[in-house]
């Protein structure tokens, strides 16, 4: 919202609000819960114009209670997230390349 409006100050306030909310949210989740944080696109609020300015989107994937981190690399498609969720829930036939085994704290991602 703030990126499309080119409102850098509003963008910063929104990030601070999200950051303040995220810690208590994570603490309320059960150990082993998968959490994905992402976005649909990127808009740099300091750039002129109203078009999307960055096509890479953030993707954080974590298993509550695990420690450490791992680079998931650049995903080829947003459908990789759908494939990851499908694998977690035991569903087949979903397009994309699952990265479930890369998430720390799982059977292979430990």
PDB file of C-alpha atoms in Angstrom:
ATOM      1  CA  UNK A   1       0.000   0.000   0.000  1.00  0.00           C
ATOM      2  CA  UNK A   2       2.645   2.539   1.029  1.00  0.00           C
ATOM      3  CA  UNK A   3       4.959   1.409  -1.771  1.00  0.00           C
ATOM      4  CA  UNK A   4       2.339   2.146  -4.423  1.00  0.00           C
ATOM      5  CA  UNK A   5       1.744   5.547  -2.853  1.00  0.00           C
ATOM      6  CA  UNK A   6       5.492   6.207  -2.698  1.00  0.00           C
ATOM      7  CA  UNK A   7       5.098   6.968   1.007  1.00  0.00           C
ATOM      8  CA  UNK A   8       8.485   6.014   2.497  1.00  0.00           C
ATOM      9  CA  UNK A   9       7.589   7.264   5.994  1.00  0.00           C
ATOM     10  CA  UNK A  10       4.307   5.316   5.979  1.00  0.00           C
ATOM     11  CA  UNK A  11       6.171   2.265   4.682  1.00  0.00           C
ATOM     12  CA  UNK A  12       8.644   2.526   7.586  1.00  0.00           C
ATOM     13  CA  UNK A  13       5.820   2.893  10.123  1.00  0.00           C
ATOM     14  CA  UNK A  14       4.046  -0.158   8.692  1.00  0.00           C
ATOM     15  CA  UNK A  15       7.251  -2.218   8.963  1.00  0.00           C
ATOM     16  CA  UNK A  16       7.759  -1.098  12.563  1.00  0.00           C
ATOM     17  CA  UNK A  17       4.162  -2.035  13.389  1.00  0.00           C
ATOM     18  CA  UNK A  18       4.601  -5.459  11.778  1.00  0.00           C
ATOM     19  CA  UNK A  19       7.917  -6.024  13.572  1.00  0.00           C
ATOM     20  CA  UNK A  20       6.327  -5.183  16.946  1.00  0.00           C
ATOM     21  CA  UNK A  21       3.449  -7.594  16.248  1.00  0.00           C
ATOM     22  CA  UNK A  22       5.564 -10.467  14.895  1.00  0.00           C
ATOM     23  CA  UNK A  23       7.405 -11.443  18.096  1.00  0.00           C
ATOM     24  CA  UNK A  24       4.276 -11.998  20.215  1.00  0.00           C
ATOM     25  CA  UNK A  25       2.607 -13.771  17.278  1.00  0.00           C
ATOM     26  CA  UNK A  26       5.495 -16.235  16.940  1.00  0.00           C
ATOM     27  CA  UNK A  27       5.556 -16.826  20.707  1.00  0.00           C
ATOM     28  CA  UNK A  28       1.878 -17.834  20.565  1.00  0.00           C
ATOM     29  CA  UNK A  29       2.505 -20.561  17.957  1.00  0.00           C
ATOM     30  CA  UNK A  30       3.094 -24.184  18.909  1.00  0.00           C
ATOM     31  CA  UNK A  31       6.543 -25.709  18.554  1.00  0.00           C
ATOM     32  CA  UNK A  32       6.953 -27.336  15.142  1.00  0.00           C
ATOM     33  CA  UNK A  33       4.410 -25.065  13.423  1.00  0.00           C
ATOM     34  CA  UNK A  34       5.457 -23.973   9.949  1.00  0.00           C
ATOM     35  CA  UNK A  35       5.374 -20.220   9.394  1.00  0.00           C
ATOM     36  CA  UNK A  36       5.716 -18.553   6.001  1.00  0.00           C
ATOM     37  CA  UNK A  37       6.036 -14.800   5.576  1.00  0.00           C
ATOM     38  CA  UNK A  38       6.027 -13.423   2.055  1.00  0.00           C
ATOM     39  CA  UNK A  39       4.595 -10.745  -0.200  1.00  0.00           C
ATOM     40  CA  UNK A  40       2.982 -10.638  -3.604  1.00  0.00           C
ATOM     41  CA  UNK A  41       5.449  -8.136  -5.125  1.00  0.00           C
ATOM     42  CA  UNK A  42       7.783  -5.315  -4.234  1.00  0.00           C
ATOM     43  CA  UNK A  43       7.392  -1.570  -4.670  1.00  0.00           C
ATOM     44  CA  UNK A  44      10.233   0.664  -3.535  1.00  0.00           C
ATOM     45  CA  UNK A  45       8.526   3.665  -1.887  1.00  0.00           C
ATOM     46  CA  UNK A  46      11.481   5.911  -2.740  1.00  0.00           C
ATOM     47  CA  UNK A  47      11.262   5.368  -6.516  1.00  0.00           C
ATOM     48  CA  UNK A  48       9.225   7.613  -8.790  1.00  0.00           C
ATOM     49  CA  UNK A  49       6.196   6.270 -10.648  1.00  0.00           C
ATOM     50  CA  UNK A  50       3.523   3.790  -9.668  1.00  0.00           C
ATOM     51  CA  UNK A  51       4.743   0.588 -11.330  1.00  0.00           C
ATOM     52  CA  UNK A  52       6.275  -2.327  -9.456  1.00  0.00           C
ATOM     53  CA  UNK A  53       9.971  -1.633  -8.995  1.00  0.00           C
ATOM     54  CA  UNK A  54      11.268  -4.949  -7.658  1.00  0.00           C
ATOM     55  CA  UNK A  55      10.121  -8.329  -8.788  1.00  0.00           C
ATOM     56  CA  UNK A  56      11.882 -10.417  -6.154  1.00  0.00           C
ATOM     57  CA  UNK A  57       9.610 -10.960  -3.176  1.00  0.00           C
ATOM     58  CA  UNK A  58      10.632 -11.752   0.389  1.00  0.00           C
ATOM     59  CA  UNK A  59      10.170 -15.309   1.608  1.00  0.00           C
ATOM     60  CA  UNK A  60      10.830 -16.397   5.163  1.00  0.00           C
ATOM     61  CA  UNK A  61      10.058 -20.005   6.034  1.00  0.00           C
ATOM     62  CA  UNK A  62      10.564 -21.290   9.541  1.00  0.00           C
ATOM     63  CA  UNK A  63       9.559 -24.075  11.864  1.00  0.00           C
ATOM     64  CA  UNK A  64       8.738 -22.685  15.306  1.00  0.00           C
ATOM     65  CA  UNK A  65      11.303 -23.811  17.864  1.00  0.00           C
ATOM     66  CA  UNK A  66      14.090 -24.520  15.392  1.00  0.00           C
ATOM     67  CA  UNK A  67      17.303 -22.551  15.497  1.00  0.00           C
ATOM     68  CA  UNK A  68      19.610 -21.418  12.772  1.00  0.00           C
ATOM     69  CA  UNK A  69      18.751 -20.531   9.259  1.00  0.00           C
ATOM     70  CA  UNK A  70      19.306 -21.545   5.693  1.00  0.00           C
ATOM     71  CA  UNK A  71      19.280 -19.772   2.356  1.00  0.00           C
ATOM     72  CA  UNK A  72      16.337 -21.018   0.284  1.00  0.00           C
ATOM     73  CA  UNK A  73      17.891 -19.566  -2.849  1.00  0.00           C
ATOM     74  CA  UNK A  74      15.970 -17.755  -5.547  1.00  0.00           C
ATOM     75  CA  UNK A  75      12.765 -19.656  -6.170  1.00  0.00           C
ATOM     76  CA  UNK A  76      11.796 -20.099  -9.818  1.00  0.00           C
ATOM     77  CA  UNK A  77       8.099 -19.605  -9.177  1.00  0.00           C
ATOM     78  CA  UNK A  78       5.716 -18.492  -6.452  1.00  0.00           C
ATOM     79  CA  UNK A  79       4.091 -21.900  -6.991  1.00  0.00           C
ATOM     80  CA  UNK A  80       7.043 -23.377  -5.063  1.00  0.00           C
ATOM     81  CA  UNK A  81       5.318 -22.169  -1.895  1.00  0.00           C
ATOM     82  CA  UNK A  82       2.120 -23.990  -2.890  1.00  0.00           C
ATOM     83  CA  UNK A  83       4.102 -27.163  -3.624  1.00  0.00           C
ATOM     84  CA  UNK A  84       5.794 -26.893  -0.220  1.00  0.00           C
ATOM     85  CA  UNK A  85       2.491 -26.546   1.608  1.00  0.00           C
ATOM     86  CA  UNK A  86       1.018 -29.401  -0.415  1.00  0.00           C
ATOM     87  CA  UNK A  87       3.910 -31.689   0.494  1.00  0.00           C
ATOM     88  CA  UNK A  88       3.556 -30.764   4.168  1.00  0.00           C
ATOM     89  CA  UNK A  89      -0.131 -31.726   4.084  1.00  0.00           C
ATOM     90  CA  UNK A  90       0.475 -34.871   2.014  1.00  0.00           C
ATOM     91  CA  UNK A  91      -1.157 -33.607  -1.180  1.00  0.00           C
ATOM     92  CA  UNK A  92       0.122 -34.549  -4.631  1.00  0.00           C
ATOM     93  CA  UNK A  93      -0.078 -33.007  -8.080  1.00  0.00           C
ATOM     94  CA  UNK A  94       0.557 -29.375  -7.115  1.00  0.00           C
ATOM     95  CA  UNK A  95       2.760 -27.432  -9.563  1.00  0.00           C
ATOM     96  CA  UNK A  96       6.034 -26.035  -8.277  1.00  0.00           C
ATOM     97  CA  UNK A  97       9.145 -27.345  -6.566  1.00  0.00           C
ATOM     98  CA  UNK A  98       8.788 -27.996  -2.842  1.00  0.00           C
ATOM     99  CA  UNK A  99      11.486 -26.666  -0.514  1.00  0.00           C
ATOM    100  CA  UNK A 100      10.083 -28.358   2.604  1.00  0.00           C
ATOM    101  CA  UNK A 101      13.317 -30.308   3.099  1.00  0.00           C
ATOM    102  CA  UNK A 102      15.276 -27.023   3.262  1.00  0.00           C
ATOM    103  CA  UNK A 103      13.358 -25.618   6.235  1.00  0.00           C
ATOM    104  CA  UNK A 104      15.377 -26.126   9.438  1.00  0.00           C
ATOM    105  CA  UNK A 105      13.825 -28.347  12.084  1.00  0.00           C
ATOM    106  CA  UNK A 106      12.241 -30.896   9.766  1.00  0.00           C
ATOM    107  CA  UNK A 107      13.308 -34.454   9.060  1.00  0.00           C
ATOM    108  CA  UNK A 108      15.854 -33.422   6.424  1.00  0.00           C
ATOM    109  CA  UNK A 109      16.068 -29.674   7.092  1.00  0.00           C
ATOM    110  CA  UNK A 110      17.434 -30.082  10.634  1.00  0.00           C
TER     111      UNK A 110
END
